[in-house]
Amino acid sequence: MKPIRNILLIILSSSILAPVIASLLDRPSLRLISQWPQSTSVNYQSPGPYYLSVVESDIDWRGFPIHIERNHFIYVGLESGSPTYGHYIDFSFHPGYDDVETHIKKSVVEWSDSGVTFKEASGHILFIPKAMFTGGR
């Protein structure tokens, strides 16, 4: 009877521990990869300056078990450093031969009266209208 009880105990422990471990592994790191401050030549007539940040997020499990990497998001808001409140957009990068961080740092950000444009080194372009991040958003 003991071997069956031990097997049941192992199965029960595994079924409880597996989701806990998976949720801990999948937590967003929120590590700031790169950041660009609002240009001083642009005035949005609201509290500022604003920052466009690229932040590391949760784990992308699609390549498991061969290739695991982190997801990223682009954030525009008032905070410099860890984002807390602002406009977020999930964004995937296409680094080519560089590692993702080096690739992200090659990106260009252009601030204008109508919003902010993020230009990835691969040629992808993302425009975020000022209405999405100004006025307490």
Tab-separated table of C-alpha atoms in Angstrom:
chain	number	residue	atom	x	y	z
A	1	MET	CA	0.000	0.000	0.000
A	2	LYS	CA	2.924	2.360	0.703
A	3	PRO	CA	4.183	2.476	-2.927
A	4	ILE	CA	0.732	3.548	-4.165
A	5	ARG	CA	0.504	6.200	-1.449
A	6	ASN	CA	3.958	7.519	-2.364
A	7	ILE	CA	3.033	7.673	-6.059
A	8	LEU	CA	-0.186	9.544	-5.255
A	9	LEU	CA	1.758	11.956	-3.046
A	10	ILE	CA	4.254	12.620	-5.857
A	11	ILE	CA	1.452	13.202	-8.372
A	12	LEU	CA	-0.382	15.533	-6.000
A	13	SER	CA	2.792	17.486	-5.188
A	14	SER	CA	3.666	17.805	-8.865
A	15	SER	CA	0.192	19.012	-9.788
A	16	ILE	CA	0.411	21.724	-7.126
A	17	LEU	CA	4.029	22.766	-7.700
A	18	ALA	CA	4.013	22.821	-11.519
A	19	PRO	CA	1.561	25.753	-11.894
A	20	VAL	CA	3.294	27.693	-9.115
A	21	ILE	CA	6.719	27.269	-10.740
A	22	ALA	CA	5.331	28.092	-14.207
A	23	SER	CA	3.703	31.299	-12.957
A	24	LEU	CA	6.920	32.378	-11.242
A	25	LEU	CA	8.930	31.745	-14.404
A	26	ASP	CA	6.419	33.653	-16.538
A	27	ARG	CA	6.418	36.853	-14.481
A	28	PRO	CA	7.327	39.976	-16.464
A	29	SER	CA	10.851	41.131	-15.673
A	30	LEU	CA	9.964	44.797	-16.454
A	31	ARG	CA	13.641	45.404	-17.171
A	32	LEU	CA	14.212	48.652	-19.033
A	33	ILE	CA	16.082	47.916	-22.274
A	34	SER	CA	16.274	51.400	-23.757
A	35	GLN	CA	14.621	54.780	-23.342
A	36	TRP	CA	14.264	58.025	-25.293
A	37	PRO	CA	13.124	61.284	-23.625
A	38	GLN	CA	10.710	63.689	-25.279
A	39	SER	CA	12.434	66.219	-27.495
A	40	THR	CA	12.694	69.662	-25.905
A	41	SER	CA	11.460	71.174	-29.176
A	42	VAL	CA	8.036	69.503	-28.744
A	43	ASN	CA	5.482	70.815	-26.243
A	44	TYR	CA	2.308	68.772	-25.670
A	45	GLN	CA	0.761	71.405	-23.348
A	46	SER	CA	0.579	68.805	-20.562
A	47	PRO	CA	2.870	67.672	-17.739
A	48	GLY	CA	6.076	66.278	-19.118
A	49	PRO	CA	8.565	65.341	-20.268
A	50	TYR	CA	7.367	62.039	-21.655
A	51	TYR	CA	9.551	59.012	-22.331
A	52	LEU	CA	9.330	56.207	-24.860
A	53	SER	CA	10.731	53.055	-23.303
A	54	VAL	CA	11.296	49.522	-24.514
A	55	VAL	CA	10.723	47.130	-21.631
A	56	GLU	CA	11.319	43.402	-21.293
A	57	SER	CA	8.155	41.498	-20.415
A	58	ASP	CA	7.170	37.875	-19.852
A	59	ILE	CA	8.660	34.720	-21.382
A	60	ASP	CA	7.719	33.734	-24.923
A	61	TRP	CA	7.156	29.985	-24.680
A	62	ARG	CA	6.418	29.436	-28.403
A	63	GLY	CA	9.925	28.128	-29.128
A	64	PHE	CA	10.048	25.793	-26.115
A	65	PRO	CA	12.134	23.696	-25.545
A	66	ILE	CA	14.656	24.746	-28.194
A	67	HIS	CA	14.450	28.529	-28.071
A	68	ILE	CA	13.035	30.623	-25.231
A	69	GLU	CA	13.202	34.411	-25.217
A	70	ARG	CA	11.423	37.342	-23.612
A	71	ASN	CA	8.558	39.380	-25.029
A	72	HIS	CA	8.827	43.184	-25.058
A	73	PHE	CA	6.522	46.160	-24.982
A	74	ILE	CA	6.828	49.805	-25.897
A	75	TYR	CA	5.669	52.217	-23.238
A	76	VAL	CA	5.079	55.961	-23.504
A	77	GLY	CA	4.484	57.854	-20.285
A	78	LEU	CA	5.827	60.287	-17.723
A	79	GLU	CA	7.993	57.798	-15.850
A	80	SER	CA	11.675	57.475	-16.440
A	81	GLY	CA	12.711	53.963	-15.458
A	82	SER	CA	10.086	51.376	-14.521
A	83	PRO	CA	6.773	52.142	-16.208
A	84	THR	CA	3.706	52.317	-14.000
A	85	TYR	CA	1.018	54.279	-15.848
A	86	GLY	CA	0.915	55.199	-19.499
A	87	HIS	CA	0.339	53.722	-22.947
A	88	TYR	CA	1.649	50.188	-23.590
A	89	ILE	CA	1.966	48.295	-26.877
A	90	ASP	CA	3.286	44.734	-27.147
A	91	PHE	CA	6.006	44.742	-29.797
A	92	SER	CA	8.144	42.012	-31.318
A	93	PHE	CA	11.606	42.757	-32.631
A	94	HIS	CA	13.407	41.312	-35.644
A	95	PRO	CA	17.092	41.620	-34.787
A	96	GLY	CA	18.721	39.852	-37.721
A	97	TYR	CA	22.307	39.120	-36.685
A	98	ASP	CA	22.402	41.282	-33.530
A	99	ASP	CA	21.199	40.254	-30.121
A	100	VAL	CA	17.826	41.820	-29.249
A	101	GLU	CA	19.206	44.483	-26.883
A	102	THR	CA	21.804	45.732	-29.373
A	103	HIS	CA	19.142	45.779	-32.075
A	104	ILE	CA	16.689	47.764	-29.910
A	105	LYS	CA	19.335	50.348	-29.065
A	106	LYS	CA	19.850	50.977	-32.794
A	107	SER	CA	16.222	52.158	-33.057
A	108	VAL	CA	15.352	55.810	-33.632
A	109	VAL	CA	12.580	57.757	-31.904
A	110	GLU	CA	11.132	60.940	-33.364
A	111	TRP	CA	8.907	63.216	-31.290
A	112	SER	CA	6.476	65.503	-33.149
A	113	ASP	CA	3.491	67.716	-32.319
A	114	SER	CA	1.174	64.872	-33.369
A	115	GLY	CA	2.842	62.083	-31.370
A	116	VAL	CA	5.909	59.880	-31.295
A	117	THR	CA	7.327	57.530	-33.940
A	118	PHE	CA	9.446	54.491	-33.116
A	119	LYS	CA	11.633	53.289	-35.998
A	120	GLU	CA	13.157	49.866	-35.521
A	121	ALA	CA	16.496	49.164	-37.192
A	122	SER	CA	14.782	46.446	-39.283
A	123	GLY	CA	12.557	49.100	-40.898
A	124	HIS	CA	9.398	48.508	-38.854
A	125	ILE	CA	7.725	51.770	-37.829
A	126	LEU	CA	5.236	52.381	-35.009
A	127	PHE	CA	3.428	55.713	-34.603
A	128	ILE	CA	1.718	56.546	-31.292
A	129	PRO	CA	-0.619	59.579	-31.410
A	130	LYS	CA	-0.210	62.091	-28.585
A	131	ALA	CA	-3.833	61.518	-27.502
A	132	MET	CA	-2.810	58.026	-26.385
A	133	PHE	CA	-0.240	59.187	-23.817
A	134	THR	CA	-1.007	62.834	-22.872
A	135	GLY	CA	-3.619	64.153	-20.490
A	136	GLY	CA	-3.108	61.723	-17.617
A	137	ARG	CA	-3.256	58.470	-19.571
